[in-house]
Short mmCIF file of C-alpha atoms in Angstrom, two decimals:
data_model
loop_
_atom_site.label_atom_id
_atom_site.label_comp_id
_atom_site.label_asym_id
_atom_site.label_seq_id
_atom_site.Cartn_x
_atom_site.Cartn_y
_atom_site.Cartn_z
CA MET A 261 -3.22 44.94 -31.64
CA ASN A 262 -6.32 43.63 -34.07
CA GLY A 263 -9.77 45.13 -33.56
CA PRO A 264 -12.75 43.42 -32.36
CA ARG A 265 -14.37 40.91 -34.66
CA THR A 266 -18.08 39.95 -34.51
CA ALA A 267 -19.16 36.66 -33.38
CA GLY A 268 -18.40 33.90 -35.97
CA GLN A 269 -16.09 35.90 -38.48
CA ALA A 270 -13.22 34.42 -39.95
CA PRO A 271 -9.74 35.65 -38.59
CA PRO A 272 -7.89 38.16 -41.12
CA ALA A 273 -4.72 36.92 -42.53
CA ALA A 274 -2.06 37.75 -40.88
CA ALA A 275 -4.21 37.49 -36.99
CA PRO A 276 -1.79 36.11 -34.53
CA MET A 277 -1.89 32.46 -33.80
CA SER A 278 -2.94 31.01 -30.92
CA ALA A 279 -1.14 31.62 -27.27
CA GLY A 280 2.48 30.39 -27.06
CA HIS A 281 3.27 30.59 -30.83
CA ALA A 282 5.13 33.31 -32.25
CA PRO A 283 3.35 35.72 -34.76
CA PRO A 284 3.60 35.20 -38.82
CA ALA A 285 6.17 37.48 -40.70
CA ALA A 286 5.93 41.37 -40.41
CA ALA A 287 2.99 41.32 -37.70
CA PRO A 288 2.96 44.48 -35.17
CA THR A 289 4.28 42.98 -31.83
CA ALA A 290 2.75 44.60 -28.66
CA ALA A 291 5.62 47.13 -28.43
CA GLY A 292 5.01 48.25 -32.07
CA HIS A 293 7.34 46.68 -33.60
CA THR A 294 8.39 44.34 -36.45
CA THR A 295 8.83 40.65 -35.84
CA PRO A 296 11.97 39.32 -37.90
CA ALA A 297 10.99 37.48 -41.12
CA ALA A 298 11.81 34.29 -40.17
CA ALA A 299 9.17 33.80 -37.50
CA PRO A 300 9.74 30.37 -35.47
CA THR A 301 7.52 27.69 -35.52
CA ALA A 302 5.33 26.12 -32.85
CA ALA A 303 8.78 23.79 -32.52
CA GLY A 304 11.19 26.72 -32.22
CA HIS A 305 12.76 26.27 -35.54
CA THR A 306 12.83 28.98 -38.59
CA ASN A 307 10.13 28.52 -41.15
CA PRO A 308 11.54 28.61 -44.62
CA ALA A 309 8.97 29.59 -46.17
CA ALA A 310 8.71 33.09 -44.08
CA ALA A 311 12.17 33.52 -44.37
CA SER A 312 12.36 33.65 -47.79
CA ARG A 313 9.50 36.50 -47.90
CA GLY A 314 10.57 39.71 -47.56
CA ALA A 315 9.59 41.87 -44.66
CA GLY A 316 6.77 43.67 -46.45
CA GLN A 317 5.48 40.98 -48.30
CA ALA A 318 2.01 39.81 -46.98
CA PRO A 319 1.79 36.43 -45.55
CA PRO A 320 -0.45 33.70 -47.83
CA ALA A 321 -3.93 32.98 -46.38
CA ALA A 322 -4.06 31.66 -43.02
CA ALA A 323 -5.09 28.34 -42.51
CA PRO A 324 -8.65 27.32 -40.85
CA THR A 325 -8.70 28.24 -37.19
CA ALA A 326 -9.02 24.59 -36.28
CA ALA A 327 -6.08 23.43 -37.68
CA ARG A 328 -4.23 26.63 -37.22
CA ASP A 329 -4.79 26.63 -33.65
CA ARG A 330 -4.09 22.62 -33.07
CA PRO A 331 -1.11 22.13 -30.96
CA PRO A 332 1.72 20.08 -32.54
CA PRO A 333 1.78 15.75 -31.87
CA GLU A 334 4.30 16.18 -29.43
CA ALA A 335 2.70 18.76 -27.36
CA ARG A 336 -0.56 16.70 -27.47
CA ARG A 337 -0.10 14.69 -23.93
CA SER A 338 -2.54 11.96 -22.53
CA LEU A 339 -3.90 12.60 -18.98
CA GLY A 340 -1.81 9.52 -18.00
CA ALA A 341 1.48 10.71 -19.50
CA VAL A 342 0.97 14.14 -17.83
CA VAL A 343 0.31 12.39 -13.92
CA LYS A 344 3.62 9.97 -14.81
CA SER A 345 5.47 13.15 -15.57
CA GLY A 346 4.36 14.68 -12.84
CA ALA A 347 5.17 11.86 -10.08
CA THR A 348 8.42 11.41 -12.08
CA ALA A 349 8.91 14.78 -10.84
CA VAL A 350 8.08 14.59 -7.15
CA PHE A 351 9.44 10.95 -6.37
CA PRO A 352 12.67 10.17 -6.71
CA ARG A 353 13.83 8.24 -10.31
CA ASP A 354 15.60 5.26 -8.72
CA PRO A 355 12.60 2.42 -9.19
CA LEU A 356 13.55 1.44 -5.55
CA LEU A 357 13.19 4.14 -3.81
CA ARG A 358 10.42 5.62 -6.09
CA ASN A 359 8.32 2.10 -5.77
CA GLY A 360 9.03 2.19 -1.85
CA HIS A 361 7.73 6.16 -1.39
CA LEU A 362 4.53 5.15 -3.15
CA LEU A 363 3.59 1.76 -1.61
CA ALA A 364 4.49 4.12 2.41
CA ILE A 365 1.75 6.76 0.85
CA SER A 366 -0.79 3.42 -0.04
CA SER A 367 -0.26 2.78 4.36
CA LEU A 368 -0.68 6.38 5.06
CA VAL A 369 -4.06 7.13 2.77
CA SER A 370 -5.00 3.91 3.45
CA ALA A 371 -4.97 4.59 7.37
CA ALA A 372 -6.01 8.43 7.30
CA LEU A 373 -9.27 7.37 4.82
CA GLY A 374 -10.13 4.73 7.54
CA SER A 375 -10.28 6.88 10.72
CA VAL A 376 -12.03 9.21 8.96
CA PHE A 377 -14.66 6.00 7.88
CA TRP A 378 -15.05 5.19 11.29
CA VAL A 379 -15.44 8.55 12.77
CA LEU A 380 -18.27 9.02 10.52
CA ALA A 381 -19.60 5.86 11.39
CA THR A 382 -19.81 6.49 15.29
CA HIS A 383 -21.70 9.78 14.20
CA TRP A 384 -24.30 8.23 11.31
CA TYR A 385 -24.64 4.85 13.80
CA ASP A 386 -25.42 3.82 17.04
CA ASP A 387 -22.72 3.14 19.25
CA GLU A 388 -24.01 -0.81 19.51
CA VAL A 389 -23.98 -0.84 15.42
CA VAL A 390 -20.66 0.28 15.11
CA GLY A 391 -19.21 -1.94 17.87
CA LEU A 392 -20.96 -5.35 16.41
CA SER A 393 -19.61 -3.96 13.25
CA TYR A 394 -16.52 -3.48 13.94
CA SER A 395 -16.10 -6.63 15.43
CA ALA A 396 -17.22 -8.60 12.59
CA LEU A 397 -15.05 -6.79 10.46
CA SER A 398 -12.16 -7.26 12.68
CA MET A 399 -12.89 -10.73 12.47
CA THR A 400 -13.40 -10.86 8.41
CA LEU A 401 -9.66 -9.09 8.20
CA LEU A 402 -8.48 -11.80 10.51
CA LEU A 403 -9.94 -14.86 8.20
CA ALA A 404 -8.59 -12.88 5.23
CA SER A 405 -5.10 -13.41 6.32
CA ILE A 406 -5.44 -16.85 7.33
CA GLY A 407 -7.15 -17.93 4.39
CA GLN A 408 -4.90 -15.71 1.51
CA LEU A 409 -2.48 -17.90 2.90
CA ASN A 410 0.37 -15.33 2.32
CA LEU A 411 0.13 -15.18 -1.17
CA SER A 412 0.51 -11.68 -1.50
CA ASP A 413 3.90 -12.22 -0.60
CA PHE A 414 4.77 -15.11 -2.90
CA LEU A 415 3.55 -12.38 -5.87
CA VAL A 416 6.22 -9.98 -4.80
CA ARG A 417 8.83 -12.84 -4.89
CA PHE A 418 7.85 -14.64 -8.15
CA VAL A 419 6.01 -12.21 -10.43
CA PRO A 420 8.97 -10.04 -11.44
CA SER A 421 10.16 -13.13 -13.09
CA ALA A 422 7.50 -14.73 -14.18
CA GLY A 423 7.45 -13.66 -17.50
CA HIS A 424 4.27 -14.98 -19.92
CA HIS A 425 3.58 -17.19 -17.01
CA THR A 426 2.41 -13.72 -14.84
CA ARG A 427 -1.24 -13.99 -15.87
CA ARG A 428 -1.74 -17.59 -14.64
CA LEU A 429 -0.08 -17.69 -11.65
CA ILE A 430 -1.92 -14.06 -10.54
CA LEU A 431 -5.68 -15.98 -11.38
CA LEU A 432 -4.00 -19.55 -9.72
CA CYS A 433 -3.50 -17.34 -6.72
CA TYR A 434 -6.75 -15.49 -7.09
CA GLY A 435 -8.50 -18.99 -6.68
CA VAL A 436 -6.88 -20.26 -4.30
CA SER A 437 -6.93 -17.71 -1.91
CA ALA A 438 -10.69 -16.70 -2.63
CA VAL A 439 -11.88 -20.59 -2.12
CA VAL A 440 -9.79 -20.80 1.16
CA SER A 441 -10.83 -17.79 2.64
CA ALA A 442 -14.70 -18.16 1.74
CA LEU A 443 -14.26 -21.77 3.49
CA VAL A 444 -12.65 -20.22 6.34
CA ALA A 445 -15.57 -18.14 7.20
CA MET A 446 -18.17 -20.03 6.36
CA GLY A 447 -16.40 -22.59 9.20
CA PHE A 448 -16.09 -19.27 11.22
CA LEU A 449 -20.22 -18.89 10.55
CA LEU A 450 -20.93 -22.61 12.00
CA LEU A 451 -19.27 -21.55 15.14
CA VAL A 452 -20.23 -18.44 15.91
CA PRO A 453 -22.90 -19.44 18.69
CA VAL A 454 -20.06 -20.90 20.74
CA VAL A 455 -16.94 -18.77 19.92
CA ALA A 456 -18.76 -15.49 19.46
CA PRO A 457 -22.04 -15.17 20.06
CA GLY A 458 -22.67 -11.34 20.19
CA LEU A 459 -22.23 -11.76 16.28
CA GLY A 460 -25.23 -13.72 15.76
CA PHE A 461 -26.67 -11.07 13.92
CA LEU A 462 -24.36 -12.56 11.06
CA LEU A 463 -26.53 -16.05 10.85
CA THR A 464 -28.68 -13.94 8.89
CA PRO A 465 -28.74 -15.23 5.24
CA VAL A 466 -28.07 -11.88 3.82
CA THR A 467 -25.64 -10.71 6.32
CA ALA A 468 -24.00 -14.26 6.24
CA ALA A 469 -23.53 -13.92 2.42
CA CYS A 470 -21.56 -11.04 2.80
CA PHE A 471 -19.47 -11.75 5.66
CA VAL A 472 -18.44 -14.54 3.16
CA ALA A 473 -18.12 -12.25 0.20
CA ALA A 474 -16.31 -9.77 2.37
CA THR A 475 -13.73 -12.22 3.59
CA ALA A 476 -12.78 -13.58 0.07
CA GLY A 477 -13.03 -10.06 -1.56
CA TYR A 478 -10.81 -8.84 0.91
CA ALA A 479 -8.32 -11.87 0.43
CA VAL A 480 -8.23 -10.71 -3.30
CA PHE A 481 -7.87 -7.33 -2.73
CA VAL A 482 -4.76 -7.85 0.06
CA MET A 483 -3.18 -10.18 -3.41
CA GLN A 484 -4.01 -7.77 -5.89
CA ASP A 485 -1.59 -4.80 -4.15
CA GLY A 486 1.30 -7.73 -3.91
CA ALA A 487 0.43 -8.07 -7.98
CA LEU A 488 0.35 -4.58 -8.75
CA THR A 489 3.69 -3.73 -6.35
CA ALA A 490 5.74 -7.49 -8.75
CA VAL A 491 4.84 -5.72 -11.97
CA ARG A 492 6.21 -2.13 -10.77
CA ARG A 493 2.37 -0.24 -10.81
CA PRO A 494 2.70 1.00 -7.05
CA GLY A 495 0.65 3.95 -7.93
CA TRP A 496 -2.11 2.31 -8.82
CA VAL A 497 -1.86 0.13 -5.21
CA VAL A 498 -2.05 3.81 -3.83
CA GLY A 499 -5.34 4.39 -6.53
CA GLU A 500 -7.16 1.22 -5.36
CA ASN A 501 -7.07 2.21 -1.79
CA VAL A 502 -8.60 5.69 -2.46
CA ILE A 503 -11.41 4.32 -4.35
CA PHE A 504 -12.19 1.79 -1.68
CA ALA A 505 -12.14 4.28 0.88
CA CYS A 506 -14.10 6.65 -0.74
CA VAL A 507 -17.12 4.61 -2.44
CA LYS A 508 -16.67 2.51 1.52
CA ILE A 509 -17.52 6.04 2.87
CA GLY A 510 -19.98 6.90 0.23
CA LEU A 511 -22.27 3.58 0.64
CA LEU A 512 -21.51 4.19 4.26
CA GLY A 513 -23.90 7.58 4.30
CA VAL A 514 -26.48 5.50 1.90
CA GLY A 515 -26.94 2.46 4.57
CA ALA A 516 -27.11 5.13 7.59
CA ALA A 517 -30.05 7.11 5.02
CA LEU A 518 -31.72 3.95 4.93
CA ALA A 519 -31.15 2.51 8.02
CA LEU A 520 -29.90 -0.01 7.73
CA PHE A 521 -28.28 -2.10 10.57
CA SER A 522 -25.74 -4.01 8.06
CA GLY A 523 -24.88 -0.71 6.41
CA ILE A 524 -21.08 -0.39 7.34
CA LEU A 525 -20.69 -4.13 6.53
CA LEU A 526 -22.32 -3.52 2.99
CA SER A 527 -20.60 -0.57 2.91
CA TRP A 528 -17.64 -3.17 2.53
CA VAL A 529 -18.93 -5.45 0.63
CA GLY A 530 -19.80 -2.74 -1.88
CA ALA A 531 -16.43 -0.96 -1.91
CA LEU A 532 -14.94 -3.93 -2.23
CA ALA A 533 -16.86 -5.26 -5.38
CA VAL A 534 -16.24 -1.80 -7.07
CA SER A 535 -12.25 -1.41 -6.45
CA LEU A 536 -11.88 -5.38 -7.42
CA VAL A 537 -13.11 -4.69 -10.77
CA ILE A 538 -11.44 -1.44 -11.38
CA ALA A 539 -7.99 -2.50 -10.05
CA ASN A 540 -7.83 -5.93 -11.92
CA PHE A 541 -9.60 -3.87 -15.23
CA VAL A 542 -5.59 -1.95 -15.00
CA LEU A 543 -3.88 -4.99 -13.63
CA LEU A 544 -4.85 -7.72 -15.98
CA ARG A 545 -5.46 -5.85 -19.28
CA ARG A 546 -2.83 -3.11 -18.90
CA ALA A 547 -0.22 -3.77 -16.05
CA VAL A 548 0.65 -7.93 -16.81
CA PRO A 549 0.52 -7.61 -20.61
CA GLU A 550 3.26 -4.90 -20.62
CA HIS A 551 4.80 -6.52 -17.77
CA VAL A 552 5.23 -9.76 -20.29
CA ARG A 553 6.14 -7.67 -23.22
CA VAL A 554 9.11 -6.00 -21.37
CA SER A 555 10.75 -9.17 -19.47
CA THR A 556 13.85 -11.42 -20.24
CA GLU A 557 12.69 -13.94 -18.48
CA ALA A 558 10.16 -16.52 -18.26
CA LYS A 559 10.80 -18.48 -14.76
CA ARG A 560 8.23 -20.93 -13.41
CA PRO A 561 8.45 -20.81 -9.77
CA ASP A 562 10.80 -23.81 -8.64
CA ARG A 563 9.79 -25.52 -5.16
CA ALA A 564 7.01 -23.00 -4.92
CA LEU A 565 4.58 -24.77 -2.47
CA ARG A 566 7.44 -25.19 -0.44
CA TYR A 567 8.46 -21.44 -0.32
CA ALA A 568 4.22 -20.77 -0.01
CA ALA A 569 4.45 -23.03 3.01
CA ALA A 570 6.87 -21.73 4.84
CA ASP A 571 6.77 -18.25 4.15
CA TYR A 572 3.15 -18.56 5.03
CA PHE A 573 3.94 -20.61 8.38
CA GLY A 574 6.17 -17.58 9.43
CA SER A 575 3.91 -15.10 9.02
CA LEU A 576 1.59 -16.75 10.95
CA PHE A 577 3.43 -15.43 14.11
CA ARG A 578 4.01 -12.18 13.24
CA MET A 579 0.32 -11.79 12.65
CA ALA A 580 -0.18 -13.62 15.69
CA ALA A 581 2.00 -11.37 17.39
CA TYR A 582 -0.15 -8.11 16.09
CA THR A 583 -3.65 -9.46 16.91
CA LEU A 584 -3.31 -11.48 19.47
CA VAL A 585 -1.83 -8.64 22.20
CA PRO A 586 -5.30 -6.78 21.87
CA LEU A 587 -6.96 -9.88 23.27
CA ILE A 588 -4.06 -10.11 26.19
CA VAL A 589 -5.12 -6.83 27.65
CA LEU A 590 -8.55 -7.10 26.89
CA ASP A 591 -8.65 -10.29 29.72
CA ASN A 592 -6.05 -9.02 31.46
CA LEU A 593 -7.25 -5.25 31.73
CA GLY A 594 -11.24 -4.83 30.81
CA ALA A 595 -12.71 -3.43 28.05
CA GLU A 596 -11.77 0.35 29.04
CA GLN A 597 -7.84 -0.18 28.59
CA SER A 598 -8.47 -2.29 26.15
CA ALA A 599 -10.36 0.63 24.10
CA TYR A 600 -7.36 2.80 25.13
CA PHE A 601 -4.92 0.25 23.85
CA SER A 602 -6.39 -0.52 20.54
CA LEU A 603 -6.40 3.08 19.13
CA ALA A 604 -3.05 3.53 20.33
CA TRP A 605 -1.41 0.55 18.48
CA ILE A 606 -3.76 1.62 15.24
CA VAL A 607 -1.56 4.93 14.83
CA GLY A 608 1.68 3.05 15.34
CA TYR A 609 1.34 0.04 13.56
CA VAL A 610 0.85 2.28 10.42
CA LEU A 611 4.61 2.77 11.39
CA TYR A 612 4.98 -1.24 11.44
CA LEU A 613 3.13 -1.09 8.09
CA VAL A 614 5.02 1.52 6.22
CA ALA A 615 8.80 -0.36 6.64
CA ARG A 616 6.61 -3.74 5.44
CA ASN A 617 5.58 -2.36 2.60
CA VAL A 618 8.52 -0.38 1.82
CA GLY A 619 10.19 -3.46 2.10
CA SER A 620 8.29 -5.05 -0.98
CA SER A 621 9.84 -3.03 -3.52
CA LEU A 622 13.30 -4.34 -2.22
CA VAL A 623 12.02 -7.74 -3.44
CA VAL A 624 10.46 -6.91 -6.48
CA GLU A 625 14.05 -5.26 -7.22
CA ALA A 626 16.09 -7.75 -5.71
CA VAL A 627 14.65 -10.55 -8.18
CA GLY A 628 15.32 -8.58 -10.94
CA SER A 629 19.09 -8.15 -10.03
CA PRO A 630 20.20 -10.60 -7.39
CA GLU A 631 23.24 -9.10 -8.27
CA ARG A 632 22.38 -5.59 -6.57
CA LEU A 633 20.28 -6.83 -3.42
CA VAL A 634 23.43 -6.09 -0.82
CA GLU A 635 23.62 -2.37 -2.37
CA HIS A 636 19.28 -2.08 -2.54
CA ALA A 637 19.43 -3.31 0.64
CA VAL A 638 21.92 -0.47 2.56
CA ARG A 639 20.31 2.33 0.37
CA MET A 640 16.84 0.69 1.51
CA LEU A 641 17.81 0.75 5.33
CA ARG A 642 19.28 4.51 5.16
CA HIS A 643 16.58 5.76 3.33
CA THR A 644 13.49 3.98 5.25
CA GLY A 645 15.70 5.06 8.52
CA LEU A 646 15.27 8.70 7.52
CA LEU A 647 12.48 8.52 6.54
CA LEU A 648 10.71 7.00 9.02
CA GLY A 649 13.30 8.46 12.04
CA ALA A 650 11.11 11.94 10.70
CA GLY A 651 7.48 10.34 11.33
CA ILE A 652 8.70 8.58 15.02
CA VAL A 653 9.56 11.84 15.90
CA LEU A 654 6.42 13.44 15.00
CA VAL A 655 4.20 10.58 16.71
CA ALA A 656 6.39 10.98 19.72
CA VAL A 657 6.02 14.58 19.89
CA LEU A 658 2.31 14.62 18.91
CA ALA A 659 1.08 11.75 20.85
CA PRO A 660 -0.94 13.28 23.09
CA GLN A 661 -2.75 15.73 20.11
CA ILE A 662 -3.05 13.09 18.13
CA LEU A 663 -4.80 10.76 20.41
CA SER A 664 -6.99 13.69 21.74
CA PHE A 665 -8.55 13.42 18.48
CA PHE A 666 -10.63 10.45 19.32
CA GLY A 667 -11.45 11.56 23.35
CA PRO A 668 -9.03 13.56 25.76
CA GLU A 669 -9.57 9.83 28.11
CA TYR A 670 -7.35 8.20 25.39
CA ALA A 671 -4.60 10.69 25.44
CA GLU A 672 -4.21 10.74 29.29
CA HIS A 673 -4.14 6.97 29.12
CA GLY A 674 -2.17 5.98 25.77
CA THR A 675 0.16 8.79 25.51
CA THR A 676 2.96 6.83 27.01
CA LEU A 677 2.64 3.29 24.81
CA LEU A 678 1.96 5.09 21.82
CA ARG A 679 5.24 6.67 22.24
CA LEU A 680 6.68 3.13 22.68
CA LEU A 681 5.29 1.76 20.17
CA ALA A 682 6.77 4.44 17.51
CA LEU A 683 10.22 4.51 19.48
CA SER A 684 9.54 0.83 18.69
CA ALA A 685 9.18 1.20 14.81
CA LEU A 686 13.26 2.26 14.52
CA PRO A 687 14.56 -1.39 15.56
CA ASN A 688 11.39 -2.73 13.61
CA ILE A 689 13.19 -1.14 10.11
CA VAL A 690 16.38 -3.68 10.75
CA VAL A 691 14.02 -6.76 11.96
CA SER A 692 11.46 -5.94 8.88
CA LEU A 693 14.65 -5.68 6.22
CA ALA A 694 15.97 -8.84 7.38
CA ILE A 695 13.41 -11.19 7.05
CA ASP A 696 12.94 -9.30 3.40
CA VAL A 697 16.30 -10.18 2.21
CA TRP A 698 16.05 -13.84 3.19
CA ARG A 699 13.01 -13.56 1.40
CA ALA A 700 14.60 -12.25 -1.66
CA ARG A 701 17.47 -14.65 -1.60
CA ARG A 702 14.69 -17.86 0.01
CA ARG A 703 16.40 -18.37 3.05
CA LEU A 704 13.36 -18.56 4.89
CA ARG A 705 14.29 -20.64 7.67
CA TRP A 706 15.92 -17.58 9.48
CA ALA A 707 12.66 -15.56 8.20
CA VAL A 708 10.49 -17.95 9.73
CA GLY A 709 13.11 -18.17 13.16
CA VAL A 710 13.19 -14.69 13.70
CA GLN A 711 9.63 -14.29 13.51
CA ILE A 712 8.73 -16.75 15.81
CA VAL A 713 10.84 -15.44 18.22
CA MET A 714 9.27 -12.14 17.82
CA CYS A 715 5.92 -13.98 18.52
CA VAL A 716 7.02 -15.21 21.90
CA LEU A 717 8.98 -12.21 23.11
CA VAL A 718 5.87 -10.07 22.43
CA LEU A 719 3.13 -12.04 23.65
CA GLY A 720 5.30 -13.55 27.00
CA LEU A 721 6.51 -9.51 27.88
CA THR A 722 3.25 -8.11 27.51
CA LYS A 723 1.58 -10.98 29.49
CA LEU A 724 4.36 -10.02 32.15
CA LEU A 725 4.08 -6.64 32.56
CA LEU A 726 0.52 -6.39 32.29
CA PRO A 727 -0.37 -6.48 35.76
CA THR A 728 2.36 -3.99 36.79
CA LEU A 729 2.53 -1.38 34.30
CA GLY A 730 -1.00 -1.46 32.48
CA ILE A 731 -1.62 -1.21 28.96
CA THR A 732 1.98 0.83 29.12
CA GLY A 733 3.57 -2.67 29.72
CA ALA A 734 2.60 -3.66 25.55
CA GLY A 735 4.69 -0.88 24.94
CA VAL A 736 7.89 -1.91 26.98
CA ALA A 737 7.01 -5.32 25.53
CA TRP A 738 7.18 -4.10 21.50
CA LEU A 739 10.10 -2.01 22.26
CA VAL A 740 12.31 -4.41 24.12
CA THR A 741 11.62 -7.29 21.63
CA MET A 742 12.49 -5.15 18.55
CA CYS A 743 15.69 -4.45 20.51
CA LEU A 744 16.76 -7.60 21.33
CA LEU A 745 16.07 -8.98 17.53
CA ALA A 746 17.59 -5.63 16.07
CA THR A 747 20.92 -5.78 17.87
CA PRO A 748 22.17 -9.05 16.86
CA LEU A 749 21.20 -8.52 13.69
CA LEU A 750 23.25 -5.74 13.42
CA ILE A 751 26.27 -6.60 14.93
CA TRP A 752 26.43 -9.82 13.16
CA ARG A 753 24.82 -7.99 9.65
CA SER A 754 27.43 -10.02 7.59
CA ARG A 755 25.88 -12.92 8.44
CA TRP A 756 22.24 -11.95 6.37
CA LEU A 757 23.95 -8.94 4.57
CA THR A 758 26.11 -10.35 2.02
CA THR A 759 26.26 -11.25 -1.69
CA GLY A 760 25.73 -15.19 -1.08
CA SER A 761 23.75 -16.77 -3.37
CA ARG A 762 23.05 -19.89 -1.40
CA ARG A 763 19.39 -20.70 -0.78
CA SER A 764 17.04 -22.54 1.52
CA SER A 765 13.83 -22.65 2.04
#
């Protein structure tokens, strides 16, 4: 081994190279033996110059340390390449399953960090502030869902084949959705004194502006998820949700420190602004140009308005089934039982959301390879069934422990409900998959019809069963509805899971 050097002293001519490289010719090894004359280079090949020298000849003067220690070009990899290679090693190589996994992870991350946000809010703010802010933000999400016109799913369906029209299509959808959502929010504010007097605090100028901005911003936030999915960047769907949640939690603490009454609402607005800027920089400056470069076609969506209108009409019924059941519980059983239902529904709905997001990956791949739609759908059905099946079993077994996180009374009253909701998520996989297949083929009459039946059955059965079964009746309503829809879809799967190409929007 070489003796110690003083600081700044140049290394001797035959000093060993940086870690991972073989020593030069005739350099002694740790065991005292001499290495072969032909020393391997960094790439693993024999150095001709070293091979031509005798074993006893001195090597040439060493190159400067910086140049000698610099790794070869192929060894210098960007952080993005390292992350991408790591993700490739963890997730399946098949884009259908890999993108589906990432979208499922996005749903889980959003749900987990959202729970952390509200737990911290209950510790840092008064109960009254938390209750009013939760109601205001729930209305923001509802109005944004109405105002964004389901254009997120529209982008998932048409951006994969848009080619050089991609940027214009995305920006057009952004503008329409933001304007409509802002108008819907302003219309709601005008009706607050009549329909929701408890939200009167929204009528102050600053808070009203934040409410409108949050509604319009969240509509664009939802659509950028669809755009990122469509250009096959689902990893950034996870990233933007993490950014949104972390900034939101940080601003929540700032609002609490400043004792701001609207701190919770302001934290949402600030986090939306940050996440929108970062995510759309990646989308419009990097992802879209790359998508255009590799695209083999550039189609303007034909009959786009008819498709968007029909898809939006069907989505309204699905959204009504999700959002109106809590109101029915509140009207029939009171605020306390409504609280027990809401927490169980928040947990159970994650399983529904995973199935829906995974289906977006199917639509994207089907647009690029319509002839493989049946193959992709069968694989997605099998894979999602295994993936969500494990989650359903886990939720059903750990339902008391999950709900006890919010308090022992939630576990006492909501365990059976959560188990029923988890079980209903299994047949929902079939229902959700069928809707996505029809959307990919533009057979929207069937998709709209199934969503209408879902809404009618869920709301009707919930109203019928609540007086006798309590909040458990809502869980029975969801399980029965999903089974009634999934059973005929499985029996007559050849009617919708076929290679036919007829389109009807």
